[in-house]
Coordinates of C-alpha atoms in Angstrom, one line a residue:
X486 CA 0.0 0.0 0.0
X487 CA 1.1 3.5 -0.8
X488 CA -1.4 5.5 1.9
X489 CA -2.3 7.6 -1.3
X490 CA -6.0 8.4 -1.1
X491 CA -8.1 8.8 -4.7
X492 CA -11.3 10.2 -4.7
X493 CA -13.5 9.6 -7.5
X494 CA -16.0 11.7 -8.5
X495 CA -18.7 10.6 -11.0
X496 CA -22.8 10.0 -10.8
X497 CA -22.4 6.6 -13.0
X498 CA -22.5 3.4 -10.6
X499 CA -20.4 1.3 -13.7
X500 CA -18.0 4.0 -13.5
X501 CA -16.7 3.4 -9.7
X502 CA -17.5 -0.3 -9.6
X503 CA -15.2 -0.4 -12.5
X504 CA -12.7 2.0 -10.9
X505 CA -12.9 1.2 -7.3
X506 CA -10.9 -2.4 -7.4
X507 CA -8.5 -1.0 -10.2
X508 CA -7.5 1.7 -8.0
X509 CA -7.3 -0.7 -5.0
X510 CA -5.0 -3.2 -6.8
X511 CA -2.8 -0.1 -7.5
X512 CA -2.6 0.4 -3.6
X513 CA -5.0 3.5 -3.3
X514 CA -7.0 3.8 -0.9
X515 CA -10.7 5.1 -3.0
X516 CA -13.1 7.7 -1.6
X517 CA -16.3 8.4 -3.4
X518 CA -19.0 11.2 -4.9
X519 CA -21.8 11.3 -6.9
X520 CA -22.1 15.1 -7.7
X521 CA -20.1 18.1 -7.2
X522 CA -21.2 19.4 -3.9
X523 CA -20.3 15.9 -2.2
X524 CA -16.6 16.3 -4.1
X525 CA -16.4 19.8 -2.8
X526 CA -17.4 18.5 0.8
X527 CA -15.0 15.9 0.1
X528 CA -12.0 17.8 -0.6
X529 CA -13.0 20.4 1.8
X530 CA -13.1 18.1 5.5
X531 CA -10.9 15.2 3.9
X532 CA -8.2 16.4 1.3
X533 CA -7.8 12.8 -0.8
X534 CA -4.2 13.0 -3.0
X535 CA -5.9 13.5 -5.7
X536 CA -9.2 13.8 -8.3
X537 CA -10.4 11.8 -11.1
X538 CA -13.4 14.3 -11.8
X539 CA -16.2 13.3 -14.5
X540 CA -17.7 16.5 -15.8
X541 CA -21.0 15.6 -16.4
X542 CA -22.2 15.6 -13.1
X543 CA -25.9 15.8 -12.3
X544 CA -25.9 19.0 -9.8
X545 CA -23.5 21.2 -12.2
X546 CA -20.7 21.3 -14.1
X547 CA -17.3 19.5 -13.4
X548 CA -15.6 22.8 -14.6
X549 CA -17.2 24.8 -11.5
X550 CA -15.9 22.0 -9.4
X551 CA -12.3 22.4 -10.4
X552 CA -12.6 26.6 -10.6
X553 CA -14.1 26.1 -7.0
X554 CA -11.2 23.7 -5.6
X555 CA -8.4 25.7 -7.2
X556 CA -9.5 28.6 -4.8
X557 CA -8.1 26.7 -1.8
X558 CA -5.8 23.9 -3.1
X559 CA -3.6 22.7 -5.6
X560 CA -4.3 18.9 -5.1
X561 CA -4.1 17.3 -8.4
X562 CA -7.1 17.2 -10.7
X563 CA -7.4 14.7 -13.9
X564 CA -10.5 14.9 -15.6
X565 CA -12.4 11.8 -17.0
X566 CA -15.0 12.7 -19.9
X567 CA -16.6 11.1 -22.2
X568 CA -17.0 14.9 -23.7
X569 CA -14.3 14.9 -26.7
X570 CA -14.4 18.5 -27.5
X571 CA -10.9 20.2 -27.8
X572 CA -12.9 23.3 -26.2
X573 CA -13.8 21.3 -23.0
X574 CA -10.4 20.1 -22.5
X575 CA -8.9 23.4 -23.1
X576 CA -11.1 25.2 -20.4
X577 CA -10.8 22.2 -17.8
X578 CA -7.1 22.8 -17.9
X579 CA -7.1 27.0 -18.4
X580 CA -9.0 26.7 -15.1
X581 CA -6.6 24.1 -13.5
X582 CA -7.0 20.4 -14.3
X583 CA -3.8 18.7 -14.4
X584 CA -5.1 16.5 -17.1
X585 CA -7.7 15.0 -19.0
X586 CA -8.0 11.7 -20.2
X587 CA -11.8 10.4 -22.2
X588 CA -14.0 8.0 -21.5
X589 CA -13.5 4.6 -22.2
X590 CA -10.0 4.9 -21.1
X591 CA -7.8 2.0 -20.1
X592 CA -6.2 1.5 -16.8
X593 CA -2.8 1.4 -17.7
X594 CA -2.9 5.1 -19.5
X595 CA -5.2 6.2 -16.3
X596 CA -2.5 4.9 -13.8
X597 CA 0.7 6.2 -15.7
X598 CA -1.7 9.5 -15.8
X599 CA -2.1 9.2 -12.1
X600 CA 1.5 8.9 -11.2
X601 CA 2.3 11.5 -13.3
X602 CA 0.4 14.2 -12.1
X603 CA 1.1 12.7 -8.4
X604 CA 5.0 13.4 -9.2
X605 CA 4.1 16.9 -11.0
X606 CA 3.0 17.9 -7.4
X607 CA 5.3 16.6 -5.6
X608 CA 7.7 18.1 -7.7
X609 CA 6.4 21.7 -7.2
X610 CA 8.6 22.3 -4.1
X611 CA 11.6 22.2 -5.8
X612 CA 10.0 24.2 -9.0
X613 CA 12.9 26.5 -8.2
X614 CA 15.7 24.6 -8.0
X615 CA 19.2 25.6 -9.9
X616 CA 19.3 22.7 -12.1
X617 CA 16.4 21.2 -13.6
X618 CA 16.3 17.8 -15.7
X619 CA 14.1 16.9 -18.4
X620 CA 15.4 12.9 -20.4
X621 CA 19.1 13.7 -21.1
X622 CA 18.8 17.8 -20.7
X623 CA 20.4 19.6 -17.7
X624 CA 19.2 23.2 -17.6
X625 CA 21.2 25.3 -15.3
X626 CA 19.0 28.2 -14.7
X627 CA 21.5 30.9 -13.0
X628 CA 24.1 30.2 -15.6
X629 CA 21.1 30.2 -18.4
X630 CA 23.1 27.5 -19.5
X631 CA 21.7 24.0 -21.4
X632 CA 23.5 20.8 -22.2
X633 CA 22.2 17.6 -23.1
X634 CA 24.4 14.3 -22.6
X635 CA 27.1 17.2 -21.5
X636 CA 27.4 18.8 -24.7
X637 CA 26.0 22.4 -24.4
X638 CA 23.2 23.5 -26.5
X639 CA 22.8 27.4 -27.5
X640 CA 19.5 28.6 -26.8
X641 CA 18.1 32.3 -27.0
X642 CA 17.3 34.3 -24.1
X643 CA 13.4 33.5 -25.1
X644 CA 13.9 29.9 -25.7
X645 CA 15.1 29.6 -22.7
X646 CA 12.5 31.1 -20.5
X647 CA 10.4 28.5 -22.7
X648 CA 11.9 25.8 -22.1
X649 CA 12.2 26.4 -18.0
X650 CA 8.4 26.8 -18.3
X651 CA 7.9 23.5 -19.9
X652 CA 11.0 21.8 -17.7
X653 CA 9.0 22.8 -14.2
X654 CA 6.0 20.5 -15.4
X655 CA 6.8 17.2 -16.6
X656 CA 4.4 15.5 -17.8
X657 CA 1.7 18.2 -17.3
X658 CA -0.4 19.3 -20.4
X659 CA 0.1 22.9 -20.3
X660 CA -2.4 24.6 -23.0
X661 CA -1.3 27.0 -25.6
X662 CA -3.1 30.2 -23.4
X663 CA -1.1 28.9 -20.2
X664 CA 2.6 28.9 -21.9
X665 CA 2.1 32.0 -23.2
X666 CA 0.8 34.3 -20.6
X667 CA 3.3 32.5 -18.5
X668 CA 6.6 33.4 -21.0
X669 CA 5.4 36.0 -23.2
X670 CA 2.6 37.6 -20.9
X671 CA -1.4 37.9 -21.1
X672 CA -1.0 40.4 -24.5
X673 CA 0.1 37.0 -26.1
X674 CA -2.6 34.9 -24.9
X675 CA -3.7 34.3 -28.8
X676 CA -0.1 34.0 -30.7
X677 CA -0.4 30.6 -30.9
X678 CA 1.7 30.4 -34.5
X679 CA 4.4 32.7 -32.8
X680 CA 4.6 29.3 -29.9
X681 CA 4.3 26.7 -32.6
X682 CA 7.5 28.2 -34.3
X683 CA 9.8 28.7 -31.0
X684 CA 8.5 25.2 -29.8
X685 CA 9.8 23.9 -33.7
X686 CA 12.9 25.9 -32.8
X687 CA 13.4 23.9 -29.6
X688 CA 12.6 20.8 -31.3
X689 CA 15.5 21.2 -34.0
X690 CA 18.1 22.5 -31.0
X691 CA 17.0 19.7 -28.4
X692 CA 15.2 16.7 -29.5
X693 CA 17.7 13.6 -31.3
X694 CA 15.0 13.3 -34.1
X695 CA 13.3 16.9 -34.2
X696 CA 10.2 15.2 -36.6
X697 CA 9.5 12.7 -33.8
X698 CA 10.0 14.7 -30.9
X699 CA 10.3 12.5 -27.1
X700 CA 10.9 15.7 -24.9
X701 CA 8.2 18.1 -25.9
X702 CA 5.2 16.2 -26.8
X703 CA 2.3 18.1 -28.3
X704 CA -1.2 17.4 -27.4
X705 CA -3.2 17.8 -30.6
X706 CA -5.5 21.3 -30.7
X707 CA -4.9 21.8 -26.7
X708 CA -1.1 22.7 -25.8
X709 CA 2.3 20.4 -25.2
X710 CA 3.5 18.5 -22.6
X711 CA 7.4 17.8 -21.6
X712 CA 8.2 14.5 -21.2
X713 CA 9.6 12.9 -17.6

């Protein structure tokens, strides 16, 4: 057992039968909701590790739940939706999902999503650390210095802020609005071209095969995501 606590929050029965022993088996202890006031209760008297949040809920919107939650904690949020719409996603995360994975999903890809975003937080703390590591990249943030496998790599002042952005959230999907207000400020929320060509600049500095990227990973229509 790893005393990690999951609650799940979703008004289909199938939906937490199904979950319920998976999560067990993993060595989580599981709490329960149906709707979002009993989630916000939840979270409120019991903090659990962390959310799988449906957002289809039957007293409002999953959305409100994570807007309401991020006013008094960071605890991570993965949403689980059978809503496909690149708009839904995009809004769960611009108001502080930590990811979003549809319904059906398979355990494996739920549990690695799990771990990931259980690491992202636990990570946080250390956000400012000198050094940061992403795969074979060592990013020396005083000396705004980059190497990878010890060879240094030449990055511009901007490309840099970029990629410290990305490095202090592995395996988070960051959307396109959250990377720029965040490295180019909120007159850029829009400029998604102007990120597309500095992440493609990154790519061809960084990545071993720049046309099938492994560090920064993009999530179709939503944002990217660096790899841990």
């Amino acid at each position: 057992m790893n005393d990690l606590r999951i609650l799940v929050v979703d008004d289909e029965p199938a939906i937490h039968r199904f979950l319920t022993p998976a999560l067990s088996a993993a060595g989580y202890a599981v709490a329960r909701a149906d709707d979002g006031a009993g989630a916000l209760r939840a979270i409120a008297t019991h903090p659990p590790d962390a959310v799988l949040l449906d957002l289809g809920l039957p007293d409002m919107d999953g959305k409100e739940v994570i807007a309401r939650v991020r006013q008094f904690s960071r605890l991570p949020i993965i949403v689980l939706s059978a809503r496909d719409r690149e708009a839904e996603k995009i809004e769960a995360l611009d108001l502080g999902a930590d990811d979003f994975v549809n319904k059906p999903f398979g355990v494996g890809e739920l549990m690695a999503r799990i771990r990931a975003a259980l690491r992202q937080r636990s990570g946080e703390a250390h956000a400012a650390d000198a050094v940061l590591r992403a795969g074979p990249l060592e990013i020396d943030r005083p000396r705004h210095r980059v190497t990878r496998d010890g060879q240094e790599i030449k990055l511009t002042p901007k490309e840099f802020e970029l990629l410290v952005y990305l490095a202090r959230h592995p395996g988070k999907v960051l959307t396109h609005r959250q990377i720029l207000g965040a490295v180019w400020g909120p007159a850029h929320l829009e400029d998604t071209q102007y990120l597309r060509v500095y992440v493609g600049q990154l790519r061809q500095r960084l990545e071993a095969e720049p046309a099938t990227p492994a560090l920064i990973l993009t999530e179709p229509g939503i944002g990217y995501r660096m790899a841990e």
